[in-house]
Amino acid sequence: HATTMRLQCGGLAGLAQALDADTAADVHGLVVAAQARYGALSDLPWPGIVAAVAAWQGRRRREVRP
């Protein structure tokens, strides 16, 4: 689950960063804007997006108390 979250959330953060967007809340809007700017999703600046995926950290687990 953590790997999936890292890929999804980090990927959206990287895509938003590549598009200079304020937020990654509107996923459809980001994808449409990326296609408009780069033409095809294969032409995205993947090194920056992959770096954002690698850097993304989820919430820390809460400590379970007995």
GROMACS .gro file of C-alpha atoms in nm:
model
   66
    1HIS     CA    1   0.000   0.000   0.000
    2ALA     CA    2   0.280   0.243   0.085
    3THR     CA    3   0.448   0.189  -0.252
    4THR     CA    4   0.122   0.252  -0.436
    5MET     CA    5   0.062   0.571  -0.238
    6ARG     CA    6   0.418   0.688  -0.307
    7LEU     CA    7   0.374   0.630  -0.679
    8GLN     CA    8   0.034   0.799  -0.701
    9CYS     CA    9   0.090   1.093  -0.467
   10GLY     CA   10   0.452   1.151  -0.564
   11GLY     CA   11   0.364   1.126  -0.932
   12LEU     CA   12   0.089   1.384  -0.899
   13ALA     CA   13   0.317   1.612  -0.699
   14GLY     CA   14   0.586   1.579  -0.966
   15LEU     CA   15   0.338   1.647  -1.244
   16ALA     CA   16   0.208   1.954  -1.062
   17GLN     CA   17   0.566   2.073  -1.012
   18ALA     CA   18   0.645   2.022  -1.381
   19LEU     CA   19   0.342   2.232  -1.474
   20ASP     CA   20   0.406   2.498  -1.205
   21ALA     CA   21   0.060   2.423  -1.065
   22ASP     CA   22  -0.035   2.529  -0.714
   23THR     CA   23  -0.193   2.198  -0.622
   24ALA     CA   24  -0.238   1.843  -0.744
   25ALA     CA   25  -0.602   1.827  -0.631
   26ASP     CA   26  -0.747   1.835  -0.984
   27VAL     CA   27  -0.598   1.524  -1.143
   28HIS     CA   28  -0.793   1.553  -1.468
   29GLY     CA   29  -0.691   1.918  -1.501
   30LEU     CA   30  -0.325   1.829  -1.452
   31VAL     CA   31  -0.336   1.558  -1.718
   32VAL     CA   32  -0.516   1.787  -1.966
   33ALA     CA   33  -0.265   2.066  -1.898
   34ALA     CA   34   0.027   1.823  -1.938
   35GLN     CA   35  -0.105   1.703  -2.274
   36ALA     CA   36  -0.157   2.062  -2.387
   37ARG     CA   37   0.194   2.169  -2.285
   38TYR     CA   38   0.397   1.862  -2.380
   39GLY     CA   39   0.182   1.711  -2.656
   40ALA     CA   40   0.201   1.355  -2.530
   41LEU     CA   41   0.244   1.207  -2.187
   42SER     CA   42   0.556   1.028  -2.309
   43ASP     CA   43   0.718   1.370  -2.360
   44LEU     CA   44   0.678   1.478  -1.996
   45PRO     CA   45   0.993   1.573  -1.800
   46TRP     CA   46   1.015   1.229  -1.641
   47PRO     CA   47   1.339   1.278  -1.442
   48GLY     CA   48   1.175   1.549  -1.230
   49ILE     CA   49   0.857   1.347  -1.184
   50VAL     CA   50   1.052   1.037  -1.082
   51ALA     CA   51   1.252   1.248  -0.835
   52ALA     CA   52   0.925   1.370  -0.681
   53VAL     CA   53   0.804   1.010  -0.651
   54ALA     CA   54   1.126   0.910  -0.475
   55ALA     CA   55   1.107   1.210  -0.241
   56TRP     CA   56   0.742   1.171  -0.141
   57GLN     CA   57   0.686   1.058   0.217
   58GLY     CA   58   0.358   0.953   0.364
   59ARG     CA   59   0.240   1.005   0.716
   60ARG     CA   60   0.424   0.825   0.988
   61ARG     CA   61   0.239   0.544   1.162
   62ARG     CA   62   0.082   0.632   1.489
   63GLU     CA   63   0.218   0.460   1.791
   64VAL     CA   64  -0.018   0.193   1.919
   65ARG     CA   65  -0.062   0.215   2.291
   66PRO     CA   66  -0.172  -0.084   2.497
   0.00000   0.00000   0.00000
